[in-house]
Coordinates of C-alpha atoms and ligand atoms in Angstrom, one line a residue:
M1078 CA 16.0 4.1 -1.4
V1079 CA 14.5 1.4 0.7
I1080 CA 12.6 2.6 3.8
N1081 CA 12.1 0.4 6.8
D1082 CA 9.5 0.7 9.6
K1083 CA 10.1 0.2 13.3
L1084 CA 9.8 -3.5 12.9
K1085 CA 12.3 -3.6 10.0
R1086 CA 9.7 -4.2 7.3
S1087 CA 10.5 -2.4 4.1
F1088 CA 7.8 -0.6 2.0
E1089 CA 7.5 -2.5 -1.3
Y1090 CA 3.9 -2.8 -2.3
L1091 CA 0.9 -0.4 -2.6
R1092 CA -2.7 -1.4 -2.9
I1093 CA -5.0 1.3 -4.3
S1094 CA -8.7 1.4 -3.8
L1095 CA -10.2 3.1 -6.9
T1096 CA -13.7 3.4 -5.5
D1097 CA -15.7 2.7 -2.4
R1098 CA -18.7 1.6 -4.5
C1099 CA -19.5 -1.9 -5.7
N1100 CA -22.3 -3.6 -7.7
Y1101 CA -22.2 -6.5 -5.2
R1102 CA -23.1 -6.7 -1.6
C1103 CA -21.0 -9.5 0.0
S1104 CA -22.2 -10.0 3.5
Y1105 CA -18.6 -10.1 4.9
C1106 CA -17.7 -6.8 3.2
M1107 CA -20.7 -4.6 2.3
P1108 CA -23.8 -6.0 4.1
K1109 CA -26.8 -4.8 2.0
D1110 CA -28.8 -3.5 5.0
I1111 CA -26.0 -1.0 5.8
F1112 CA -24.7 -0.3 2.3
N1113 CA -28.1 0.8 1.0
A1114 CA -29.4 3.8 -0.9
D1115 CA -28.9 6.0 2.3
Y1116 CA -25.2 5.0 2.7
K1117 CA -22.9 8.0 2.2
Y1118 CA -20.4 7.0 -0.5
L1119 CA -17.6 9.2 -1.6
K1120 CA -18.6 11.9 -4.1
K1121 CA -16.9 11.9 -7.5
S1122 CA -15.0 15.1 -6.6
E1123 CA -13.6 13.4 -3.6
L1124 CA -12.0 10.6 -5.6
L1125 CA -8.4 10.8 -6.6
T1126 CA -8.2 11.3 -10.4
F1127 CA -6.0 9.0 -12.4
E1128 CA -3.5 11.9 -12.8
E1129 CA -3.3 12.3 -9.0
I1130 CA -2.8 8.6 -8.5
L1131 CA 0.0 8.7 -11.1
S1132 CA 1.6 11.7 -9.4
F1133 CA 1.6 9.8 -6.1
I1134 CA 3.1 6.7 -7.7
K1135 CA 5.8 8.7 -9.3
A1136 CA 6.6 10.2 -5.9
L1137 CA 6.7 6.7 -4.4
K1138 CA 9.3 5.6 -7.0
A1139 CA 11.9 7.1 -4.7
F1140 CA 11.2 4.2 -2.3
D1141 CA 11.7 1.4 -4.7
I1142 CA 8.0 0.2 -4.8
K1143 CA 7.8 -3.0 -6.8
K1144 CA 4.1 -3.8 -7.0
I1145 CA 0.7 -2.1 -7.2
R1146 CA -2.6 -3.8 -6.8
L1147 CA -5.8 -2.0 -8.0
T1148 CA -8.8 -2.9 -5.9
G1149 CA -11.9 -1.3 -4.2
G1150 CA -14.9 -1.5 -3.9
E1151 CA -15.2 -2.8 -7.5
P1152 CA -12.3 -1.4 -9.5
L1153 CA -13.8 -2.2 -12.9
L1154 CA -16.5 0.4 -12.1
R1155 CA -13.9 3.1 -12.8
R1156 CA -14.1 3.9 -16.4
N1157 CA -11.0 3.5 -18.6
I1158 CA -9.0 1.8 -15.9
E1159 CA -6.7 0.6 -18.7
N1160 CA -5.4 4.2 -19.0
L1161 CA -4.4 4.2 -15.4
I1162 CA -2.7 0.8 -15.8
N1163 CA -0.8 2.1 -18.8
G1164 CA 0.3 5.1 -16.9
I1165 CA 1.4 3.0 -13.9
K1166 CA 3.5 0.8 -16.1
D1167 CA 5.1 3.9 -17.7
T1168 CA 6.3 5.0 -14.3
G1169 CA 8.5 1.8 -14.3
I1170 CA 6.6 -0.2 -11.6
N1171 CA 7.4 -3.9 -12.3
E1172 CA 4.0 -5.4 -11.5
V1173 CA 0.4 -4.2 -11.7
A1174 CA -2.3 -6.5 -10.4
L1175 CA -6.1 -6.2 -10.2
T1176 CA -8.6 -7.7 -7.8
T1177 CA -12.2 -7.9 -9.1
N1178 CA -15.5 -9.6 -8.4
G1179 CA -15.4 -10.6 -12.1
S1180 CA -18.9 -9.3 -12.9
L1181 CA -17.6 -6.8 -15.5
L1182 CA -14.7 -8.7 -17.0
S1183 CA -15.5 -9.4 -20.7
F1184 CA -13.0 -11.1 -23.0
N1185 CA -12.3 -7.8 -24.8
K1186 CA -11.9 -5.9 -21.5
A1187 CA -9.4 -8.5 -20.2
K1188 CA -7.4 -8.2 -23.4
L1189 CA -7.4 -4.4 -23.2
L1190 CA -6.2 -4.6 -19.6
K1191 CA -3.4 -7.0 -20.6
Q1192 CA -2.4 -4.9 -23.6
N1193 CA -2.1 -1.9 -21.4
G1194 CA 0.2 -3.7 -19.0
L1195 CA -1.9 -5.5 -16.4
D1196 CA 0.2 -8.5 -15.2
S1197 CA -2.4 -10.5 -13.3
V1198 CA -5.9 -10.8 -12.1
T1199 CA -7.5 -12.1 -8.9
I1200 CA -11.2 -12.9 -9.0
S1201 CA -13.4 -13.4 -6.0
L1202 CA -15.8 -16.4 -5.8
D1203 CA -17.2 -17.8 -2.6
S1204 CA -19.6 -20.5 -3.7
L1205 CA -20.7 -22.6 -6.7
R1206 CA -24.2 -23.0 -5.5
C1207 CA -26.8 -20.4 -6.4
S1208 CA -28.6 -20.6 -3.1
T1209 CA -25.4 -20.0 -1.0
N1210 CA -24.3 -17.3 -3.4
K1211 CA -27.5 -15.5 -2.9
K1212 CA -27.1 -15.8 0.8
I1213 CA -23.6 -14.3 0.8
N1214 CA -24.2 -11.8 -2.0
P1215 CA -27.8 -11.1 -3.1
Y1216 CA -26.7 -9.5 -6.4
S1217 CA -24.2 -12.2 -7.5
N1218 CA -24.2 -13.4 -11.0
L1219 CA -22.5 -16.7 -10.5
S1220 CA -22.3 -17.9 -14.1
K1221 CA -20.7 -14.6 -15.1
V1222 CA -18.1 -14.8 -12.4
I1223 CA -17.2 -18.3 -13.3
D1224 CA -17.0 -17.2 -17.0
S1225 CA -14.6 -14.4 -16.0
I1226 CA -12.3 -16.9 -14.3
Y1227 CA -12.1 -18.8 -17.6
I1228 CA -11.6 -15.6 -19.6
A1229 CA -8.9 -14.4 -17.3
T1230 CA -7.1 -17.8 -17.4
D1231 CA -7.2 -17.6 -21.2
V1232 CA -5.9 -14.1 -21.5
F1233 CA -3.4 -14.0 -18.6
G1234 CA -2.5 -17.7 -18.5
Y1235 CA -2.9 -17.8 -14.7
V1236 CA -5.5 -16.5 -12.3
K1237 CA -5.9 -16.3 -8.5
I1238 CA -9.3 -17.1 -7.1
N1239 CA -10.1 -15.6 -3.7
V1240 CA -12.6 -17.6 -1.6
V1241 CA -13.7 -16.3 1.8
I1242 CA -14.8 -19.2 3.8
M1243 CA -17.3 -18.6 6.6
N1244 CA -18.2 -21.3 9.1
N1245 CA -21.6 -22.9 8.3
V1246 CA -22.1 -20.7 5.3
N1247 CA -19.8 -22.0 2.6
S1248 CA -17.5 -24.2 4.6
N1249 CA -19.1 -27.3 3.1
E1250 CA -18.1 -26.3 -0.4
I1251 CA -14.3 -26.5 -0.1
F1252 CA -14.0 -29.8 -2.0
D1253 CA -16.5 -28.6 -4.7
I1254 CA -14.5 -25.5 -5.4
V1255 CA -11.1 -27.3 -5.5
D1256 CA -12.6 -30.1 -7.7
K1257 CA -14.1 -27.6 -10.2
F1258 CA -10.8 -25.7 -10.8
K1259 CA -8.3 -28.5 -10.2
N1260 CA -7.3 -28.8 -13.9
F1261 CA -6.9 -25.1 -14.5
N1262 CA -3.8 -22.9 -14.1
V1263 CA -5.2 -21.2 -11.0
E1264 CA -4.3 -20.6 -7.4
I1265 CA -7.3 -21.0 -5.2
R1266 CA -6.7 -18.9 -2.2
F1267 CA -8.9 -19.7 0.8
I1268 CA -9.2 -16.6 3.1
E1269 CA -10.2 -16.7 6.7
F1270 CA -13.1 -14.4 7.4
M1271 CA -11.6 -11.2 8.8
D1272 CA -12.8 -8.6 11.3
V1273 CA -12.3 -5.7 8.9
G1274 CA -14.6 -2.7 9.4
E1275 CA -17.5 -2.4 11.8
T1276 CA -20.4 -3.7 9.8
N1277 CA -19.9 -7.4 8.9
E1278 CA -20.9 -8.9 12.3
W1279 CA -17.6 -10.7 12.6
N1280 CA -17.0 -13.1 15.5
L1281 CA -14.5 -15.9 16.0
D1282 CA -17.2 -18.6 15.7
R1283 CA -17.8 -17.5 12.2
V1284 CA -14.2 -18.1 11.2
Y1285 CA -13.3 -21.5 9.5
S1286 CA -9.6 -21.8 10.0
S1287 CA -7.0 -22.5 7.3
E1288 CA -6.1 -25.6 9.3
R1289 CA -9.6 -27.0 8.9
I1290 CA -9.7 -26.1 5.2
H1291 CA -6.3 -27.8 4.7
R1292 CA -7.6 -30.9 6.6
D1293 CA -10.8 -31.0 4.4
I1294 CA -8.8 -30.8 1.2
S1295 CA -6.4 -33.4 2.3
K1296 CA -9.2 -35.9 2.7
Y1297 CA -9.5 -36.0 -1.1
F1298 CA -6.2 -34.6 -2.5
S1299 CA -2.6 -34.7 -1.6
L1300 CA -0.9 -31.3 -1.1
I1301 CA 2.7 -30.6 -1.7
K1302 CA 4.2 -27.5 0.1
L1303 CA 5.7 -24.9 -2.2
T1304 CA 8.1 -22.2 -1.2
D1305 CA 6.4 -18.9 -0.2
D1306 CA 7.7 -15.5 -1.3
H1307 CA 9.3 -13.6 1.6
S1308 CA 6.3 -11.2 2.1
S1309 CA 3.5 -13.3 0.8
T1310 CA 0.2 -13.2 2.6
S1311 CA -0.6 -16.8 1.6
T1312 CA 1.1 -20.1 2.2
K1313 CA 1.1 -22.0 -1.0
W1314 CA 0.6 -25.7 -1.9
Q1315 CA 0.5 -27.7 -5.1
L1316 CA -2.5 -30.0 -5.7
N1317 CA -0.5 -33.1 -6.4
G1318 CA -1.3 -34.4 -9.9
Y1319 CA -3.2 -31.4 -11.0
N1320 CA -2.5 -27.9 -12.4
A1321 CA -4.1 -25.9 -9.5
K1322 CA -2.3 -24.5 -6.6
I1323 CA -3.9 -23.9 -3.2
G1324 CA -3.2 -20.9 -1.0
F1325 CA -4.2 -20.2 2.6
I1326 CA -4.6 -16.6 3.9
S1327 CA -4.7 -17.0 7.6
S1328 CA -4.9 -13.5 9.0
I1329 CA -6.9 -14.7 12.0
T1330 CA -5.1 -18.0 13.1
Q1331 CA -1.6 -17.4 11.7
P1332 CA -1.0 -13.7 11.3
F1333 CA 1.7 -12.5 8.9
C1334 CA 2.3 -9.0 10.2
G1335 CA 6.0 -9.7 10.6
S1336 CA 6.6 -9.6 6.9
C1337 CA 3.9 -7.0 6.0
N1338 CA 5.5 -4.8 3.3
R1339 CA 2.3 -3.1 2.1
A1340 CA 0.5 0.2 2.4
R1341 CA -2.9 1.1 1.1
L1342 CA -4.3 4.2 -0.6
S1343 CA -8.0 4.8 -0.2
A1344 CA -10.1 6.1 -3.1
D1345 CA -10.2 9.6 -1.5
G1346 CA -6.4 9.7 -1.1
L1347 CA -5.7 8.6 2.5
F1348 CA -2.5 6.6 2.9
Y1349 CA -2.9 3.7 5.4
T1350 CA -0.2 1.4 6.7
C1351 CA -2.5 -1.3 8.0
L1352 CA -5.8 -2.9 6.8
F1353 CA -7.1 -2.3 10.3
A1354 CA -6.0 1.2 10.8
S1355 CA -8.4 3.9 11.8
Q1356 CA -6.4 6.9 10.5
G1357 CA -4.5 7.7 7.3
Y1358 CA -2.2 10.4 6.0
N1359 CA -4.0 12.8 3.6
V1360 CA -2.3 12.5 0.2
L1361 CA -5.1 14.2 -1.7
D1362 CA -4.7 17.4 0.3
T1363 CA -1.0 17.6 -0.4
L1364 CA -1.5 16.8 -4.1
R1365 CA -4.4 19.3 -4.5
K1366 CA -3.2 22.1 -2.3
S1367 CA 0.5 22.2 -2.9
S1368 CA 1.5 19.5 -5.3
D1369 CA 4.8 19.6 -3.5
I1370 CA 6.3 16.2 -4.3
N1371 CA 9.2 16.6 -1.9
K1372 CA 6.8 17.2 1.0
L1373 CA 4.8 14.2 -0.1
Q1374 CA 7.9 12.0 -0.1
N1375 CA 9.1 13.3 3.3
D1376 CA 5.7 12.8 4.8
I1377 CA 5.4 9.2 3.4
E1378 CA 8.9 8.4 4.7
N1379 CA 7.9 9.7 8.1
V1380 CA 4.7 7.8 8.2
W1381 CA 6.4 4.5 7.1
T1382 CA 9.5 4.8 9.3
R1383 CA 7.3 5.3 12.4
R1384 CA 5.0 2.4 11.6
I1385 CA 4.5 -0.2 14.3
D1386 CA 1.3 -1.8 13.0
Q1387 CA 0.7 -5.5 13.7
Y1388 CA -3.0 -5.6 14.4
S1389 CA -3.5 -9.3 13.6
V1390 CA -0.6 -10.4 15.8
L1391 CA -2.0 -8.3 18.7
R1392 CA -5.5 -9.6 18.0
K1393 CA -4.3 -13.2 18.3
S1394 CA -2.5 -12.6 21.5
S1395 CA -5.4 -10.6 22.9
R1396 CA -3.2 -7.5 23.3
Q1397 CA -5.3 -5.3 21.0
D1398 CA -5.4 -1.9 22.5
N1399 CA -7.4 -0.1 19.8
E1400 CA -10.6 -2.0 20.0
H1401 CA -12.4 1.2 20.9
K1402 CA -11.3 2.9 17.7
S1403 CA -13.6 2.6 14.7
K1404 CA -12.0 0.5 12.0
I1405 CA -12.5 1.5 8.4
E1406 CA -14.5 -0.6 5.9
M1407 CA -12.8 -3.1 3.5
S1408 CA -14.8 -1.6 0.6
Y1409 CA -13.2 1.8 1.4
I1410 CA -9.6 0.8 2.1
G1411 CA -9.5 -1.9 -0.6
G1412 CA -8.9 -5.6 0.2
Ligands
SAM1505 N1 -14.5 -6.1 -5.4 C1 -13.3 -6.8 -5.6 C2 -13.4 -8.2 -5.2 O1 -14.4 -8.6 -4.5 O2 -12.6 -9.0 -5.6 C3 -12.1 -6.1 -4.9 C4 -12.3 -5.6 -3.6 S1 -12.6 -6.8 -2.3 C5 -12.7 -5.8 -0.9 C6 -11.0 -7.6 -2.2 C7 -11.0 -8.9 -1.5 O3 -11.3 -8.8 -0.2 C8 -12.0 -9.9 -2.1 O4 -11.4 -11.1 -2.5 C9 -12.9 -10.2 -0.9 O5 -13.4 -11.5 -0.9 C10 -12.0 -9.9 0.3 N2 -12.7 -9.6 1.5 C11 -13.6 -8.6 1.7 N3 -14.1 -8.6 3.0 C12 -13.4 -9.6 3.6 C13 -13.4 -10.1 5.0 N4 -14.2 -9.5 5.9 N5 -12.6 -11.1 5.3 C14 -11.8 -11.7 4.3 N6 -11.8 -11.2 3.1 C15 -12.5 -10.2 2.7
SF4_1506 FE1 -17.9 -5.7 -3.6 FE2 -15.6 -7.0 -3.4 FE3 -16.8 -6.2 -1.2 FE4 -17.9 -8.2 -2.5 S1 -15.9 -8.2 -1.6 S2 -18.9 -6.4 -1.7 S3 -17.5 -7.7 -4.6 S4 -16.0 -4.9 -2.8
SF4_1507 FE1 -0.2 -5.9 7.7 FE2 -1.9 -4.8 9.4 FE3 -2.5 -7.0 8.1 FE4 -0.7 -7.1 10.0 S1 -2.8 -6.6 10.3 S2 -0.5 -8.1 8.0 S3 0.3 -5.0 9.7 S4 -2.2 -5.0 7.2

């Protein structure tokens, strides 16, 4: 059964945050001064177990969910994640994807993930220069992340690379990044710096727009427009004469709320219908207290069919009415 929200968007895609912890501290996501030893992370007992996640996914099968993305925090910090992937595929979900910072992706791990049903990997990389990398993420291991991109290309045949561009931080590296990966079977997705959470000191001056990135790339390469999937967050282009594709994720300057078909499940089992939400429906409580799957299905149907989220559209038109509410962090809800 397909369920539609108040803006006629159907529920097709779930992103699951497996942990709110990470071994990196990207300034736009988990600034190190805030996410330090005093920060209150979720306790192990508060995390959904793999069995609970699978029960939830089985319940969601009633709604014709097509795709699941595992994210975090850093999802590869969860031990034996391949068992979860295997279980998800067993429920009949068509596509399982993973977003990772690449720091823990060895060749053997990538093969194990693929053998257990993982369909694709997205790896985050924001700079090719050690000095800029250290500025963005003091713990980054640049050569390992680049290695992981090669490993994932080898094992999966195709990799998406997420690059968050921040004005005057790494906005001078767009050509270098495209040039480095142009001959590989990759999609380089340039993401506008977003105002997720309350800790990353976002402001509009720090955003480097997709339009500017497109213009920068076009000085050196020709780009051919490709057809975008109906609910894709990125607009896709082919780098003419090369293998690489380029994607632009323009949440700030060209919001795509109108086709947003996704929900998010936090590591502690709250179900959110928008990246910028401040409240979620408690799946963990229902699973642990009653394990009543019918109730879970009814509740999710109610949450989705009442959904009116379009934060990015309202932000752009300055009609945001929830600025006073505290937004949840990207590392918690899962990017
Ligand atoms: N740790 C994994 C990683 O970095 O790939 C998965 C989780 S991370 C939250 C998922 C994606 O969100 C990453 O590609 C990251 O670059 C992106 N991201 C995090 N904070 C962001 C922000 N403020 N604006 C835009 N993208 C952001
Ligand atoms: Fe960690 Fe990913 Fe956030 Fe960077 S973007 S701090 S790697 S969760
Ligand atoms: Fe979807 Fe919310 Fe992002 Fe809009 S702002 S695209 S509704 S997650």
